[in-house]
Structure formats: C-alpha cells, structure tokens
Coordinates of N, CA, C and O in Angstrom, one line a residue:
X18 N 21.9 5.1 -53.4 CA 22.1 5.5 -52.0 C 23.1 4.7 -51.3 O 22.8 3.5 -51.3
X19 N 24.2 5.1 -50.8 CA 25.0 4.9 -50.1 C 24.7 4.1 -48.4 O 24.2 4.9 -47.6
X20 N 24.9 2.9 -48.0 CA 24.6 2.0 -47.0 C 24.4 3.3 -45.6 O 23.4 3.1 -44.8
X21 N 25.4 4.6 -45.3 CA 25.1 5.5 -44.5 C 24.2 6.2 -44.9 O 24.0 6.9 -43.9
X22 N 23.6 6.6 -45.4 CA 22.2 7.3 -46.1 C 21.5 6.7 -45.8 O 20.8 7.2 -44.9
X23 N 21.1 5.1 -46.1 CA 20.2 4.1 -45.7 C 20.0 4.3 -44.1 O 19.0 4.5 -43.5
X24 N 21.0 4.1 -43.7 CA 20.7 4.1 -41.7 C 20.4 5.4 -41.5 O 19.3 5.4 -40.9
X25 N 20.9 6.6 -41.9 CA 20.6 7.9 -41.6 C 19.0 8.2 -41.7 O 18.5 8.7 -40.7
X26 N 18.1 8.0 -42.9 CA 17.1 7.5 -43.4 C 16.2 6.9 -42.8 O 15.1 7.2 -42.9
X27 N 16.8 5.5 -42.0 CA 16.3 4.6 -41.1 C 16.2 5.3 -39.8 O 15.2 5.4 -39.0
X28 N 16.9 5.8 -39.7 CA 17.3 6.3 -38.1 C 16.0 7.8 -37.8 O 15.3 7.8 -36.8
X29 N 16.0 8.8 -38.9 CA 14.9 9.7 -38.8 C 13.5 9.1 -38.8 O 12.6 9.4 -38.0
X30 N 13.6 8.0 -40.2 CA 12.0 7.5 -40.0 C 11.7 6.8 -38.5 O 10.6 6.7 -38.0
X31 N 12.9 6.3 -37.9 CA 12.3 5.6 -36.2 C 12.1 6.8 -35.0 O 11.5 6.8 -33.9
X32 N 12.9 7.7 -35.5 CA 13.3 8.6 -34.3 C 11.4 9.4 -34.7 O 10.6 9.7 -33.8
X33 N 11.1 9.4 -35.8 CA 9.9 9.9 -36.2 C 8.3 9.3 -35.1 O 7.4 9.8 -34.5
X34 N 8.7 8.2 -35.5 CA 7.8 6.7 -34.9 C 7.8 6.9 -33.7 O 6.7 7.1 -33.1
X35 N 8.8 7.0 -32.9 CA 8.7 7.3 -31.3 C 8.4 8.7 -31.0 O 7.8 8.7 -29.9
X36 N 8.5 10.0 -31.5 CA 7.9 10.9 -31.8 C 6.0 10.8 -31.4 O 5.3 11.1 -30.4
X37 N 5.6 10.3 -32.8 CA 4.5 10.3 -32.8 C 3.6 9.2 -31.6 O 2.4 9.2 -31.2
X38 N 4.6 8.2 -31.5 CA 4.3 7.2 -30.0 C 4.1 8.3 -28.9 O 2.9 8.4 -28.4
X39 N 5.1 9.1 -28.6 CA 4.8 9.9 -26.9 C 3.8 10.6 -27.3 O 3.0 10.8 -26.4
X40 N 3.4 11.2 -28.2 CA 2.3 12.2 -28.6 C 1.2 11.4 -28.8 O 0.2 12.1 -28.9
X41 N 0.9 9.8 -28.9 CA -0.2 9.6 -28.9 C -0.5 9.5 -27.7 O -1.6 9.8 -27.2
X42 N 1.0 8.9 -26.8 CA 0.4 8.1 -25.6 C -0.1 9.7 -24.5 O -1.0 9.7 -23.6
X43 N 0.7 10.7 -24.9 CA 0.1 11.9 -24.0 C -1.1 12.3 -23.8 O -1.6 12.7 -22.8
X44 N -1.8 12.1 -25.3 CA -3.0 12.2 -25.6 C -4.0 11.5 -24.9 O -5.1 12.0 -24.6
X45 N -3.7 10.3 -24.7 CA -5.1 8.9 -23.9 C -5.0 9.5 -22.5 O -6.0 9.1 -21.8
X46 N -4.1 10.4 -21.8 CA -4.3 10.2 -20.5 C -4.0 9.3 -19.5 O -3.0 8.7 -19.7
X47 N -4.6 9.3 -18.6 CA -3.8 7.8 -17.4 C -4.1 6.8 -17.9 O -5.1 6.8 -18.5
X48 N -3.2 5.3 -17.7 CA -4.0 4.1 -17.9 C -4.5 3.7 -17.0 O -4.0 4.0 -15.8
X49 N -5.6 3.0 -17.2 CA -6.6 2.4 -15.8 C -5.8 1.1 -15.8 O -5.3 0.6 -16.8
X50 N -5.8 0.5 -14.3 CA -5.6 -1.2 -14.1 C -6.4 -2.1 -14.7 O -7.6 -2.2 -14.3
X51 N -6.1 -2.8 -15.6 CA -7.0 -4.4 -16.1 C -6.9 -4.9 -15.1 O -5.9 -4.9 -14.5
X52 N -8.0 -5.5 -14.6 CA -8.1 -6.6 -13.8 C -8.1 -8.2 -14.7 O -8.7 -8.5 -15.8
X53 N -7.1 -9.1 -13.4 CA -6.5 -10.0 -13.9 C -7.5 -11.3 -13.6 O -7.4 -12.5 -13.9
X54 N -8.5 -10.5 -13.0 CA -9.8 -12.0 -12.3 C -11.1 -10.9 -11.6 O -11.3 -9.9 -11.0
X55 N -11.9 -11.9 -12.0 CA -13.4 -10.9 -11.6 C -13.2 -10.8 -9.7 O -14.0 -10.3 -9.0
X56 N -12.6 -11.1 -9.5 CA -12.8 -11.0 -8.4 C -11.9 -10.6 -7.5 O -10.7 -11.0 -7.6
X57 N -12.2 -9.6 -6.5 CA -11.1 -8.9 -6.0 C -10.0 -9.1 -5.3 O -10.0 -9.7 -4.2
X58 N -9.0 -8.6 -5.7 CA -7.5 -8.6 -5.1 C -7.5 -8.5 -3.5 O -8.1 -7.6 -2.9
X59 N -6.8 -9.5 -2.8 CA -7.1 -9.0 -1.3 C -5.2 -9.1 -1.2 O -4.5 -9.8 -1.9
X60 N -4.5 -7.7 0.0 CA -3.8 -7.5 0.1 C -3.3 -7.4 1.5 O -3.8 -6.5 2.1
X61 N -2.5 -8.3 2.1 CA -2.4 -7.7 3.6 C -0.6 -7.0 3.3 O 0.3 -7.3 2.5
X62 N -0.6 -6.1 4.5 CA 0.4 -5.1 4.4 C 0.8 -4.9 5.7 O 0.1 -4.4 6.7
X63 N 2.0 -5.3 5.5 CA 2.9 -5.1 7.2 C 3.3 -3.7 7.4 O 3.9 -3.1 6.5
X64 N 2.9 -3.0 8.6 CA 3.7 -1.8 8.6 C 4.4 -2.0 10.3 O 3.6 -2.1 11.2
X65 N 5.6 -2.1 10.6 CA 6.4 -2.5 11.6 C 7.7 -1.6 11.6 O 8.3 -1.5 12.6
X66 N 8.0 -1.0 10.5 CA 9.6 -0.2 10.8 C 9.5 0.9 11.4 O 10.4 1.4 12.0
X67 N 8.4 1.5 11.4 CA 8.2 3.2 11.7 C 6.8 3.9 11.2 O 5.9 3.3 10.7
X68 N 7.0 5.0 11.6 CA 5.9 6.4 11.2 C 6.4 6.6 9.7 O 5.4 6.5 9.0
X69 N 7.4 6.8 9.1 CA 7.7 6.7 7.6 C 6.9 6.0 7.0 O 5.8 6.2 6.4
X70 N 7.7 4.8 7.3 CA 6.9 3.6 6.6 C 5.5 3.2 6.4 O 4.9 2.8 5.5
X71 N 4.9 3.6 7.9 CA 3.3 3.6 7.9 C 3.0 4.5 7.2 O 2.1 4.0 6.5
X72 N 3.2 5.5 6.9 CA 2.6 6.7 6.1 C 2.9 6.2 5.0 O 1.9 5.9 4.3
X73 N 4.0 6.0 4.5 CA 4.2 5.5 2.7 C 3.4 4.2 2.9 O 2.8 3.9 1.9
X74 N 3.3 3.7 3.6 CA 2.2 2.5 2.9 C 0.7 2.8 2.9 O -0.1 1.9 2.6
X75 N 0.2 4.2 3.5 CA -1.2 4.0 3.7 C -1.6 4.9 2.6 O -2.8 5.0 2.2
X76 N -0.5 5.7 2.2 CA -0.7 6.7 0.8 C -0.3 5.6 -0.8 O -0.5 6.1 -1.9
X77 N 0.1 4.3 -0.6 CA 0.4 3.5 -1.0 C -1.4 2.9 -1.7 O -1.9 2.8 -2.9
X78 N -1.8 2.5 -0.4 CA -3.0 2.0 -0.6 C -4.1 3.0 -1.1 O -5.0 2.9 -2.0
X79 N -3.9 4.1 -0.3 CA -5.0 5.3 -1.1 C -4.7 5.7 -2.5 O -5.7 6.1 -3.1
X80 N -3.2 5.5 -3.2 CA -3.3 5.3 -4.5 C -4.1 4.5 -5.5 O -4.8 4.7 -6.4
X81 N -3.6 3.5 -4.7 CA -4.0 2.1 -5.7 C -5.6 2.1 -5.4 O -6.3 2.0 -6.4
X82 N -6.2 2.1 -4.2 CA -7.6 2.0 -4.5 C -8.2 3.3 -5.2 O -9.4 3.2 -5.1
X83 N -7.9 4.3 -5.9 CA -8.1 5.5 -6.7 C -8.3 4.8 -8.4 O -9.2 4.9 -9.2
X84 N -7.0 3.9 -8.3 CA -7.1 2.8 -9.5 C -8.3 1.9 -9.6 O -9.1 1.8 -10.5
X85 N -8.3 0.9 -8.0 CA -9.4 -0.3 -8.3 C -9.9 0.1 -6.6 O -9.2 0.1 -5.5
X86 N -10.9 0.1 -6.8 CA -11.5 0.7 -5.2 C -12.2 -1.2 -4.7 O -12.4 -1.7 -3.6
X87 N -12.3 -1.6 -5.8 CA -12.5 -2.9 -5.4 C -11.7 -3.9 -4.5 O -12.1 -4.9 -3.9
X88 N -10.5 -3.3 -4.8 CA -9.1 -3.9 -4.1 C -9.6 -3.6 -2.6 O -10.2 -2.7 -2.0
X89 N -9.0 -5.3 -2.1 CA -9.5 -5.4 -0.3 C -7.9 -5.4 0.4 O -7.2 -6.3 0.0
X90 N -7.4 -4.7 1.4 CA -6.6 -4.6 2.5 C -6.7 -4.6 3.8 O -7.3 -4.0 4.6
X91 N -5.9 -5.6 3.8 CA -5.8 -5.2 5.9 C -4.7 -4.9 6.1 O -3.9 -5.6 5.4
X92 N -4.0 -4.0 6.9 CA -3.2 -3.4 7.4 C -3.0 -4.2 9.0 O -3.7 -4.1 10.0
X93 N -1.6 -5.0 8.7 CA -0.9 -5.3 10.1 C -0.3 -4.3 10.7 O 0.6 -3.8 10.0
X94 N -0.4 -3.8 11.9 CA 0.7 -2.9 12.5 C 1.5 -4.0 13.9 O 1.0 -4.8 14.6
X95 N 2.8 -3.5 13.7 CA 3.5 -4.0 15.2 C 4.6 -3.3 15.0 O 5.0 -2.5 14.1
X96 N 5.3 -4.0 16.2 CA 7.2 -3.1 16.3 C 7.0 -1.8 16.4 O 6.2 -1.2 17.2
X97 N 7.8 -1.5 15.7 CA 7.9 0.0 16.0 C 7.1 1.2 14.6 O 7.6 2.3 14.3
X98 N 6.2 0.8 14.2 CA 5.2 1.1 13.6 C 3.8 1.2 14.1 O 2.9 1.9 13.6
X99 N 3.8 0.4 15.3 CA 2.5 0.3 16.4 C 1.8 2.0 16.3 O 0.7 2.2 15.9
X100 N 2.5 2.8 16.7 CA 2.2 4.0 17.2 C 1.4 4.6 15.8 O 0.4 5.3 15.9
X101 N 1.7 4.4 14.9 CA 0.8 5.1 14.0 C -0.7 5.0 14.1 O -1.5 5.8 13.7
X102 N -1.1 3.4 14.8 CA -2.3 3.1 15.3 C -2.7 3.8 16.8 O -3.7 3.3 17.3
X103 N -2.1 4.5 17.3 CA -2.6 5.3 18.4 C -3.0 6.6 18.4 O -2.3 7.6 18.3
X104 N -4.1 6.5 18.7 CA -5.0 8.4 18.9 C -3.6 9.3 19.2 O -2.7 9.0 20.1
X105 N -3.7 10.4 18.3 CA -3.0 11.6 18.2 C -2.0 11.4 18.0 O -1.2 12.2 18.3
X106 N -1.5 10.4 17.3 CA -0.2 10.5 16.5 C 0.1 10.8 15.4 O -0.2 10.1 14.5
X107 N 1.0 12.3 15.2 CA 0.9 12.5 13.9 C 1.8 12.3 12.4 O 3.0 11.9 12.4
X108 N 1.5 12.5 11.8 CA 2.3 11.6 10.5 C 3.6 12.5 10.4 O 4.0 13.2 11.3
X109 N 3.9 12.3 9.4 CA 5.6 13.1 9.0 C 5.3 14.3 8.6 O 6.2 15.1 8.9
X110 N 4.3 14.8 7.8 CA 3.6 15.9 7.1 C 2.9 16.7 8.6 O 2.4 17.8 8.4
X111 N 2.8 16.2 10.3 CA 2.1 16.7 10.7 C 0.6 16.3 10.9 O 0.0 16.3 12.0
X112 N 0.1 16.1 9.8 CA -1.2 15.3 10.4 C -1.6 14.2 10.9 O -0.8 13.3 10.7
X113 N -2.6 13.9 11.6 CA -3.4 13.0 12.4 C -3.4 12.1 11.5 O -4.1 12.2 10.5
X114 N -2.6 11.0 11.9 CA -3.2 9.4 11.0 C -4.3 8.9 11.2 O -4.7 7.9 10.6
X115 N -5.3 9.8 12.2 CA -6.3 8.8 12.6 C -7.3 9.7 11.3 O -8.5 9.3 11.2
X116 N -7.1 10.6 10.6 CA -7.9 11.2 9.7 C -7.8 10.1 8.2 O -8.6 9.8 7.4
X117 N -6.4 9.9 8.5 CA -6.2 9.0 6.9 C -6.8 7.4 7.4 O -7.6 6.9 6.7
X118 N -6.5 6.7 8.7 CA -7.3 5.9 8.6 C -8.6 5.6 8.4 O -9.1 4.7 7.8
X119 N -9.3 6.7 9.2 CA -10.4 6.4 9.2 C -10.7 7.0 7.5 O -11.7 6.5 7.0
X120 N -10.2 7.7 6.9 CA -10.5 7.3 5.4 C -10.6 6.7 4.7 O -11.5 6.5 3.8
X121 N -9.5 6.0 4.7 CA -9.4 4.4 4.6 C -10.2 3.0 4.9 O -10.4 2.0 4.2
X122 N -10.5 3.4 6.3 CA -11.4 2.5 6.8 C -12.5 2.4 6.2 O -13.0 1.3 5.9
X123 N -13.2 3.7 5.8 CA -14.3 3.7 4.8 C -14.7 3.2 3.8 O -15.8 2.8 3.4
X124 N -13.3 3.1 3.2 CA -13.2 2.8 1.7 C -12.9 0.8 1.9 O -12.5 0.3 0.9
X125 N -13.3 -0.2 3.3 CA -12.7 -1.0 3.2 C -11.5 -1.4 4.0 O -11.4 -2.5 4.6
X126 N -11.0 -0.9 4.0 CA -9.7 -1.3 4.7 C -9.2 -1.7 6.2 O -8.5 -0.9 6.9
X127 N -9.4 -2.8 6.5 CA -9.1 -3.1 7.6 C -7.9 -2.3 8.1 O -7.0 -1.7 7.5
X128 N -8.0 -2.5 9.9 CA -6.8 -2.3 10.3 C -6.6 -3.5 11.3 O -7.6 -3.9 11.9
X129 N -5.4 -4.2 11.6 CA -5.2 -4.7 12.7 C -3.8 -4.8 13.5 O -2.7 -5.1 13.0
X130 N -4.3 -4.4 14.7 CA -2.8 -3.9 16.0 C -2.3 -5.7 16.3 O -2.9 -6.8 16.2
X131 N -1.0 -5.1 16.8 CA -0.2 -6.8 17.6 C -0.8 -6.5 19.0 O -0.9 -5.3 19.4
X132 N -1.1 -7.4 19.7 CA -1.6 -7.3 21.2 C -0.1 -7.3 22.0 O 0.1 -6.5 22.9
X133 N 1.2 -8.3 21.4 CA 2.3 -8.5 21.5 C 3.5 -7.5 21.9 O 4.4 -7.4 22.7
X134 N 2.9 -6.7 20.7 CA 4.1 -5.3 20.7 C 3.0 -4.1 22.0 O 3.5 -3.5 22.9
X135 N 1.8 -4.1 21.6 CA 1.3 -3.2 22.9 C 1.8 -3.4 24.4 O 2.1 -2.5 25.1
X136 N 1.9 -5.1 24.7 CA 1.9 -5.4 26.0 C 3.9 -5.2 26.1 O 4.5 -4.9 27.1
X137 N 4.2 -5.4 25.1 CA 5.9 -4.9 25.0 C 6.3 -3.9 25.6 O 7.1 -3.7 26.5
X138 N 5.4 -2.9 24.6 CA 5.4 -1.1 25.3 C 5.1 -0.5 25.9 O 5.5 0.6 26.3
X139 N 3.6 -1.7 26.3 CA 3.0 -1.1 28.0 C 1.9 0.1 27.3 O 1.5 1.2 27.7
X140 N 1.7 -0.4 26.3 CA 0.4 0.7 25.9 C -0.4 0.1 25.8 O -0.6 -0.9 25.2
X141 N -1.3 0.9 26.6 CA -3.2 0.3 26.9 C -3.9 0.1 25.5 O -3.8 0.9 24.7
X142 N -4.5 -1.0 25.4 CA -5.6 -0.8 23.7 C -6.2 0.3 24.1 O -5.4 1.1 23.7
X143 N -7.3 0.9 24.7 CA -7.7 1.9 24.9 C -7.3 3.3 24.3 O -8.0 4.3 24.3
X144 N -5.8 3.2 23.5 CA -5.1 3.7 23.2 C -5.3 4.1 21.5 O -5.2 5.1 20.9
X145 N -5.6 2.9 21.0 CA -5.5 2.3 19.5 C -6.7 2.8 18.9 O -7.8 2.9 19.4
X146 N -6.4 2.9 18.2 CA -7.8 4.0 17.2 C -9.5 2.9 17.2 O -9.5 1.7 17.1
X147 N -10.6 3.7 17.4 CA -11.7 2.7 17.2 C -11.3 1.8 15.9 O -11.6 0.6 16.1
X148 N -11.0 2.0 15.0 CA -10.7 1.1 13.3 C -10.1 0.2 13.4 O -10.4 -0.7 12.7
X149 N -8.9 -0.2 14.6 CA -8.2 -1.3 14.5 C -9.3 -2.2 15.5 O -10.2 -1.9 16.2
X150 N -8.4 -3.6 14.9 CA -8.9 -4.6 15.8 C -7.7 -5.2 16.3 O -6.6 -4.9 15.8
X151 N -8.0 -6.6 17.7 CA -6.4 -6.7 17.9 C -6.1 -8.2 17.3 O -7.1 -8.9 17.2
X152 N -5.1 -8.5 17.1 CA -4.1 -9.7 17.3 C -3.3 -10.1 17.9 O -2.5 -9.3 18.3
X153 N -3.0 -11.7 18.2 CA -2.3 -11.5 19.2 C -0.9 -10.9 18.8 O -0.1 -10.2 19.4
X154 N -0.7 -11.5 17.7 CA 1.1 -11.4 16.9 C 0.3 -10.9 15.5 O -0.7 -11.2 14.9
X155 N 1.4 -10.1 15.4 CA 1.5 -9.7 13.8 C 1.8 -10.3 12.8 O 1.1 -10.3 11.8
X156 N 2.9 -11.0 12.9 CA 3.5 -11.8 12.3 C 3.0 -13.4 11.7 O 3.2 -14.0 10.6
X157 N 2.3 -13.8 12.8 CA 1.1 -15.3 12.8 C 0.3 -14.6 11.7 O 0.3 -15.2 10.7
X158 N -0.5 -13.3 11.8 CA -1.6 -12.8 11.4 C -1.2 -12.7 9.8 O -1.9 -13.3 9.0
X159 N -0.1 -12.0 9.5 CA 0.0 -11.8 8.3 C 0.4 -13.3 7.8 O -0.1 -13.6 6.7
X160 N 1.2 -14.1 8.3 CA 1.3 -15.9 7.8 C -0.2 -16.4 7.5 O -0.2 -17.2 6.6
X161 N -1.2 -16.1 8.0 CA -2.1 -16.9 8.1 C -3.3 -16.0 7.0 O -4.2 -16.7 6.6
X162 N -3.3 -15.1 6.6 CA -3.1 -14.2 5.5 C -2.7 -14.9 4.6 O -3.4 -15.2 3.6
X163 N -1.8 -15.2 4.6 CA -0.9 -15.3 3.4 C -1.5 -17.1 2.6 O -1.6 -17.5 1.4
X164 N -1.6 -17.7 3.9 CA -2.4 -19.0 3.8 C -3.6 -19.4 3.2 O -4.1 -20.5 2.9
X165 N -4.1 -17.8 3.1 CA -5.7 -17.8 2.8 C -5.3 -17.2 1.8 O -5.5 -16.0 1.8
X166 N -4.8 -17.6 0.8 CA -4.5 -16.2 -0.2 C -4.5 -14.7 -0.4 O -5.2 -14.0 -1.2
X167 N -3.8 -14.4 0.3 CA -3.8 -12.5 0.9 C -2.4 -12.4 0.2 O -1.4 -13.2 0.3
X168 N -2.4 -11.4 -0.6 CA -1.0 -11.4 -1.4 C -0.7 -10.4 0.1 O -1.5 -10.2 1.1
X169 N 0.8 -10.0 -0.1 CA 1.7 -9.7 0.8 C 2.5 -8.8 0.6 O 3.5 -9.1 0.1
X170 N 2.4 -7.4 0.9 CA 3.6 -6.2 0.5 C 3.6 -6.0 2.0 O 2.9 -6.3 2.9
X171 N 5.2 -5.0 2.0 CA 6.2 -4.8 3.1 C 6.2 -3.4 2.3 O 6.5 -3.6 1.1
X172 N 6.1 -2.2 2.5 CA 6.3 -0.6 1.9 C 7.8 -0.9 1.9 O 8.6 0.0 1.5

C-alpha cells in the first residue's frame, strides 16, 4: 500500500470516529454542571447599562439555576438599569419584570437597588419592587461582595 492510501485509510477510519463521537454524544442528552465544591456558588451581578442588559442577565440567571438551583445571586441594579427595578416596567419582549423577578426571588435571588442613582433620578423607593432591598452605592455593594467571596459577572 502506497504512503496515500495509508492517509486516505487513516483519514476515513477518523472521519468514522468522529461520526460515531456526535452520535454518541446526541444520544446522552444535556450535560448537567459538576460541581466544583459542596458548597454553593454565590454570584453577585451588576446590571447598570439598560433594560437590555437587565433582561439578558436575569434570563442569564434563570438559565443557570435550571442547571444548579443551589446556585445563590444577588442582583445589583444602578445607572441606567435602575428602572428595571421599578413597578411596571416592561422588558424588551413587553412583559413585566416584576413577574420575572419575583420568580426569581423565589428561587433565592436577591435583589438590591442604588439609593445613589434613585436620589439622582428623583425616583421615590416607593417606586422599587417589594423584592429589592436598598444600598447606598452599587458599586461599594458589589466591592464588598466581591470581598466576601461573591464571584462577579457584568451580562
């Protein structure tokens, strides 16, 4: 056999191997998360750019706790993300955030408003969904988070 016959040969028996690789892996279904320590992941999550952003990060978190519901979050809001924490504001899709928070909330999930960016914008707490709690700065809150070991995502 000729050194191109050999690779030709080589090349079907691998192209074969990867073949039967995606057809196993289709088979198992989803992978579940290993956890990396008995004890649960705590995550704090800034949401400050917008109504976008707050929505992709709160569908963010309702993913991943689908994975590990043990997973713990608090959600910082300020800037110009504040408003997703205010009664009747609705998401990009049209619905009420205060339906996904408080789903969320259920499942664990803190929420906490800037007292900073309210008094900025002149919006009453009275305003802010019963789920949140306040702070004064967002920004302290999520540092001091981060101090306590609170891993750290930005959507």
């Amino acid at each position: 056999m000729n050194p191109r016959d050999r690779i030709k040969l080589l090349g079907v028996g691998l192209a074969g191997l990867g073949v039967a690789g995606v057809a196993q892996a289709q088979s198992q279904g989803p992978v579940s998360a290993k956890p990396i320590s008995s004890e649960p992941w705590k995550v704090a999550m800034q949401l400050s750019d917008g109504l976008e952003q707050a929505y992709e990060g709160l569908i963010n978190i309702q993913n991943v706790l689908q994975l590990d519901p043990k997973m713990r979050f608090i959600v910082v809001g300020y800037g110009k993300a504040i408003h997703f924490l205010l009664n009747g504001t609705k998401t990009p899709q049209g619905a009420l955030f205060e339906g996904l928070i408080g789903s969320l909330a259920n499942q664990g999930v803190q929420f906490k408003a800037c007292v900073n960016t309210l008094t900025f914008l002149r919006i009453p707490k009275k305003r802010v969904v019963l789920e949140a709690t306040f702070v004064q700065t967002g920004v302290y809150e999520l540092v001091k988070l981060q101090s306590e070991g609170w891993y750290y995502i930005k959507p």
